[in-house]
PDB file of C-alpha atoms in Angstrom:
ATOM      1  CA  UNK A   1       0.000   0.000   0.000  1.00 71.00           C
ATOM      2  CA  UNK A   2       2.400   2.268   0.430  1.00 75.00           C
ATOM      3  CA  UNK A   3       4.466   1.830  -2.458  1.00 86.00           C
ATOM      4  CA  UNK A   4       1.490   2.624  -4.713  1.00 89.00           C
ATOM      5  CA  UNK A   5       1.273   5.943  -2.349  1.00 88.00           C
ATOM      6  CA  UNK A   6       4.947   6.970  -2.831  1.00 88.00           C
ATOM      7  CA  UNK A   7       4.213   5.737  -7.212  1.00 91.00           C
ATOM      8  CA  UNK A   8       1.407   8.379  -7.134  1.00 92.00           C
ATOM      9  CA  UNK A   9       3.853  11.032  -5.005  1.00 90.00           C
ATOM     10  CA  UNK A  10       6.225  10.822  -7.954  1.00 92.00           C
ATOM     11  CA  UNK A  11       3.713  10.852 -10.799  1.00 95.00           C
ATOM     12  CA  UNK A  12       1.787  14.089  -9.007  1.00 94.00           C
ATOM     13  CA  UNK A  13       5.583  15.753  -8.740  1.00 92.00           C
ATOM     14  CA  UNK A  14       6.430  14.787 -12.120  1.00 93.00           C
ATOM     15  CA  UNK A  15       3.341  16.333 -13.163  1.00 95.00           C
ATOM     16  CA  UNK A  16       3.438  19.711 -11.261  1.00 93.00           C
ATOM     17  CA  UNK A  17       7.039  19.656 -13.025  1.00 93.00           C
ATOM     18  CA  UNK A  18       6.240  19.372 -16.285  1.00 95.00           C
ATOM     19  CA  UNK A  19       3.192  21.199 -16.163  1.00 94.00           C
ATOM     20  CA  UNK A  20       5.342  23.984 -14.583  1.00 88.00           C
ATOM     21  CA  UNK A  21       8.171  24.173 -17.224  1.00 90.00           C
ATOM     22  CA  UNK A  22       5.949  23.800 -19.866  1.00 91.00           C
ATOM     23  CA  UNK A  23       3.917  26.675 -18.725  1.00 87.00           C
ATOM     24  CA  UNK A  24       7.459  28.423 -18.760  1.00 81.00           C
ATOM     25  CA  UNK A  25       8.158  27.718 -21.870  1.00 85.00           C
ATOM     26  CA  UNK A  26       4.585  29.314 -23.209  1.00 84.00           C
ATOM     27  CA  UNK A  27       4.912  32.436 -21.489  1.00 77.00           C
ATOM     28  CA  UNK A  28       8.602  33.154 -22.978  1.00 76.00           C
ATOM     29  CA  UNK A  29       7.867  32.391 -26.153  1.00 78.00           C
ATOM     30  CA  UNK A  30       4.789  34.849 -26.029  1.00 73.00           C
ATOM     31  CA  UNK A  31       6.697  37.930 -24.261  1.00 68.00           C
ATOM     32  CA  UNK A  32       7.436  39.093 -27.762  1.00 65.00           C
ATOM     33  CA  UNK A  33       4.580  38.780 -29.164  1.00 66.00           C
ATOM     34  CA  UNK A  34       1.986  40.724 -26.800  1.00 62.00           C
ATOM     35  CA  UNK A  35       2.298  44.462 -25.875  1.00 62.00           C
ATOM     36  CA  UNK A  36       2.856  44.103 -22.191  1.00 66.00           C
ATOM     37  CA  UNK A  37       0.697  47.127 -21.182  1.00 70.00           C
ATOM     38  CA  UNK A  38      -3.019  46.628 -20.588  1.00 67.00           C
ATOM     39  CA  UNK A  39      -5.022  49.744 -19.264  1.00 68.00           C
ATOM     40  CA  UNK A  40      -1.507  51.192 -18.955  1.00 70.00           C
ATOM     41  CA  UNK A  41      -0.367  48.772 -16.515  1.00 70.00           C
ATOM     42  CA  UNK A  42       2.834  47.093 -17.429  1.00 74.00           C
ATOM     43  CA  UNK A  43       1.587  43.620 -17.030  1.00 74.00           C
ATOM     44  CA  UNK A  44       4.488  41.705 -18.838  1.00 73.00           C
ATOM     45  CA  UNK A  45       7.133  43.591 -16.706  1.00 78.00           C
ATOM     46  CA  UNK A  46       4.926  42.532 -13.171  1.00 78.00           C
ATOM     47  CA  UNK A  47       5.310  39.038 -13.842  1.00 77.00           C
ATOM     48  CA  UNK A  48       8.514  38.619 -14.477  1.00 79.00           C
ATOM     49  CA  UNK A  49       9.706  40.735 -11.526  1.00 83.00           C
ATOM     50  CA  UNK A  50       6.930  38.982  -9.512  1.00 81.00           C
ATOM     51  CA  UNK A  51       8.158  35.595 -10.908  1.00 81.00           C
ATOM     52  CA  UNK A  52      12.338  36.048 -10.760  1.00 86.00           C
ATOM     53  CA  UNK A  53      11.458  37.448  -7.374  1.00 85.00           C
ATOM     54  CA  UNK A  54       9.790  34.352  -6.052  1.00 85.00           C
ATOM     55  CA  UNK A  55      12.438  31.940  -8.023  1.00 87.00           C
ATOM     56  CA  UNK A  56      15.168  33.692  -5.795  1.00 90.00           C
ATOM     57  CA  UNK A  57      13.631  33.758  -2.495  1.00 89.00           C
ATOM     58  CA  UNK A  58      13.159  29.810  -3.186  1.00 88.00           C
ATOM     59  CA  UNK A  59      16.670  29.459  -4.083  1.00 91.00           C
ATOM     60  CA  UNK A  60      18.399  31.630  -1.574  1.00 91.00           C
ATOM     61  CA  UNK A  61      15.545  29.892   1.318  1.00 90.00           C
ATOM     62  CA  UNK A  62      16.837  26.417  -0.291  1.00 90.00           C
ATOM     63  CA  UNK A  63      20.662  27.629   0.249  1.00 90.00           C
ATOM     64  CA  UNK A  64      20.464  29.146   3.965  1.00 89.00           C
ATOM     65  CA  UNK A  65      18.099  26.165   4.996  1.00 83.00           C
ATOM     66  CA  UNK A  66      18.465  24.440   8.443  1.00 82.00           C
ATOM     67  CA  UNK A  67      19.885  20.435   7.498  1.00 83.00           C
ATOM     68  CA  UNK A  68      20.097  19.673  11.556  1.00 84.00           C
ATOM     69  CA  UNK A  69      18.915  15.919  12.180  1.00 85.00           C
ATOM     70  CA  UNK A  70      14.994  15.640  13.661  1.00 82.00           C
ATOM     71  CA  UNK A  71      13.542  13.466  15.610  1.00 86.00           C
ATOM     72  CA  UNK A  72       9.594  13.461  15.181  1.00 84.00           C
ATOM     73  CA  UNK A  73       7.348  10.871  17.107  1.00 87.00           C
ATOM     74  CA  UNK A  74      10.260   8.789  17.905  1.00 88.00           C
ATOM     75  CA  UNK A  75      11.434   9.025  14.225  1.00 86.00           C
ATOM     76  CA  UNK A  76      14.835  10.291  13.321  1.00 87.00           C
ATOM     77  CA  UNK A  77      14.856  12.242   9.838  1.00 83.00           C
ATOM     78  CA  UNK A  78      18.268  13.269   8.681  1.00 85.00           C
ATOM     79  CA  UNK A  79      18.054  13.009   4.713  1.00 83.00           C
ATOM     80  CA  UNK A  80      19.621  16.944   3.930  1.00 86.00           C
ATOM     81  CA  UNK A  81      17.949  17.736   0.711  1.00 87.00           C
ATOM     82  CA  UNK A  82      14.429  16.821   2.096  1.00 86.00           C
ATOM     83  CA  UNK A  83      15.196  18.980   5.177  1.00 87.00           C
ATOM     84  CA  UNK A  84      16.212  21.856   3.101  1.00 88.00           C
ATOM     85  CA  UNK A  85      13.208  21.796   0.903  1.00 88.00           C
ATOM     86  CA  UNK A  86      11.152  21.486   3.769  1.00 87.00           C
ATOM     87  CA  UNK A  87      12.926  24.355   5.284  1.00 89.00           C
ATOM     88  CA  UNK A  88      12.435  26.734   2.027  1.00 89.00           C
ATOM     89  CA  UNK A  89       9.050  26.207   1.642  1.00 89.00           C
ATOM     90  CA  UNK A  90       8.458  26.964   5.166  1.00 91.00           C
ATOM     91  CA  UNK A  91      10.771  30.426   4.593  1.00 90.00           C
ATOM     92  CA  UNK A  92       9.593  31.154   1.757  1.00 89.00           C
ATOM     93  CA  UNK A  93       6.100  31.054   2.787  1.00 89.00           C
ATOM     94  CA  UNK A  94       6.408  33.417   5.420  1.00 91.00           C
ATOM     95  CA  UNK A  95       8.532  35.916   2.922  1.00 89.00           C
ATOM     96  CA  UNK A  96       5.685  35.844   0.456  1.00 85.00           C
ATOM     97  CA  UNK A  97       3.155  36.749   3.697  1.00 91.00           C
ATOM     98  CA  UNK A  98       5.004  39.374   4.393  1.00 92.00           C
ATOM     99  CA  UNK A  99       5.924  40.876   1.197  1.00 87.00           C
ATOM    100  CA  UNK A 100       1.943  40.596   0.361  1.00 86.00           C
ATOM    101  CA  UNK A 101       1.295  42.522   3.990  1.00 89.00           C
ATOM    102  CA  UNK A 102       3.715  45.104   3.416  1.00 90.00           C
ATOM    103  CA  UNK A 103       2.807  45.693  -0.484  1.00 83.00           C
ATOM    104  CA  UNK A 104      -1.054  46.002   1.243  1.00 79.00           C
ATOM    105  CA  UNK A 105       0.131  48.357   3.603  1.00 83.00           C
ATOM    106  CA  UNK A 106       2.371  50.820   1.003  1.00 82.00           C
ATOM    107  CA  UNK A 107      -0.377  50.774  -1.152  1.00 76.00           C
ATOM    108  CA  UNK A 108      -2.793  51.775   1.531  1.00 76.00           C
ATOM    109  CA  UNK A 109      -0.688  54.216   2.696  1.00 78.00           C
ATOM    110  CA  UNK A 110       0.050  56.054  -1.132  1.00 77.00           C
ATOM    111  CA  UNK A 111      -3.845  55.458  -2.272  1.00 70.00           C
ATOM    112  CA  UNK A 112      -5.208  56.635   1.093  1.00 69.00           C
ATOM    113  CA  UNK A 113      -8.059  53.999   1.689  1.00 69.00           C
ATOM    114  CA  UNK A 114      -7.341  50.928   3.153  1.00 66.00           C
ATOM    115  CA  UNK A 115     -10.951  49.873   1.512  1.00 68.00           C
ATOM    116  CA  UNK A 116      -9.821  51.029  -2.219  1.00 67.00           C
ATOM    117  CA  UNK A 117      -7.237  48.577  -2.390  1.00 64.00           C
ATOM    118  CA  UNK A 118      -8.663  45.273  -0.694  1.00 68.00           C
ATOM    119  CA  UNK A 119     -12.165  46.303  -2.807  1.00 68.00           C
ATOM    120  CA  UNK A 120      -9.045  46.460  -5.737  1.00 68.00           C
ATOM    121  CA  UNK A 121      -7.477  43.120  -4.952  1.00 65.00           C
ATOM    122  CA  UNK A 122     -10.803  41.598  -4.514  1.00 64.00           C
ATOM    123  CA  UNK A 123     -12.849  40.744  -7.580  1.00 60.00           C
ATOM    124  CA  UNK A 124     -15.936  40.980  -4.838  1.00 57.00           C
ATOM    125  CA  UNK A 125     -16.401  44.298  -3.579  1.00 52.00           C
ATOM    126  CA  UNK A 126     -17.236  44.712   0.145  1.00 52.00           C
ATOM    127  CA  UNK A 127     -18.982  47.481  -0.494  1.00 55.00           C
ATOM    128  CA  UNK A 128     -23.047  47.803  -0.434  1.00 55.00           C
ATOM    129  CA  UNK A 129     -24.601  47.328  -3.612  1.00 53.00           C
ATOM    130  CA  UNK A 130     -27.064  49.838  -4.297  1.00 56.00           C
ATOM    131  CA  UNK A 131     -30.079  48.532  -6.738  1.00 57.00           C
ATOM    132  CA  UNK A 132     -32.206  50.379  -9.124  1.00 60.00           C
ATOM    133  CA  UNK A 133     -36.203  49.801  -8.226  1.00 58.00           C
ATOM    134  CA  UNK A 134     -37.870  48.909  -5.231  1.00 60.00           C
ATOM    135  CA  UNK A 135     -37.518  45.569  -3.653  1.00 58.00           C
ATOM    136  CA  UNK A 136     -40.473  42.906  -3.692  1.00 58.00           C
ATOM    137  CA  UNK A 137     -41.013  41.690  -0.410  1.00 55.00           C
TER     138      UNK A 137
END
């Protein structure tokens, strides 16, 4: 039984890996071929700051990660690379949380309205809706 659970581990991670770099591969090969403005937002250059920024916080969290030995329930785990992943995704977790809350914050701060930019972040707006017409009751 669990040999079949660690086969569908590696076919779900060989998935997510191929489905990643070919997703990769699509979005350079269209860079060139779209304006990278829409509504005079630079969309193209967002991503790839957002992207090479989260690519180096997960290889910089993978670098400085903690390989110490663990013992959970009794168990000893002391494979490094596993302890190291484990590691960055914790770190980098927490780095994306915070870059999110701080990005919230400045743009809080700059627009003036806390409100403005969750309503903007948001496809649902928290504000009321105000409708036309009298309601049936």
């Amino acid at each position: 039984m669990i040999d079949i659970l660690i086969i569908l581990i590696y076919i779900t991670l060989g998935a997510a890996i191929t489905l990643t770099l070919w997703s990769i591969v699509r979005k350079v090969r269209t860079i060139g071929k779209v304006s990278g403005k829409r509504h005079g937002i630079p969309v193209t250059m967002i991503n790839i700051v957002v992207n090479t920024l989260a690519i180096a916080i997960l290889a910089v969290s993978y670098l400085i990660g903690d390989t110490e030995t663990m013992i959970v329930n009794n168990s000893e785990y002391s494979d490094k690379i596993w302890l190291s992943v484990t590691d960055m995704f914790v770190t980098t977790g927490l780095l994306l949380l915070l870059i999110g809350i701080v990005a919230v914050t400045v743009a809080s701060i700059i627009i003036g309205n806390l409100k403005e930019v969750i309503n903007s972040l948001v496809p649902i707006s928290f504000t009321k809706v105000k409708r036309k017409g009298k309601r049936k009751k």
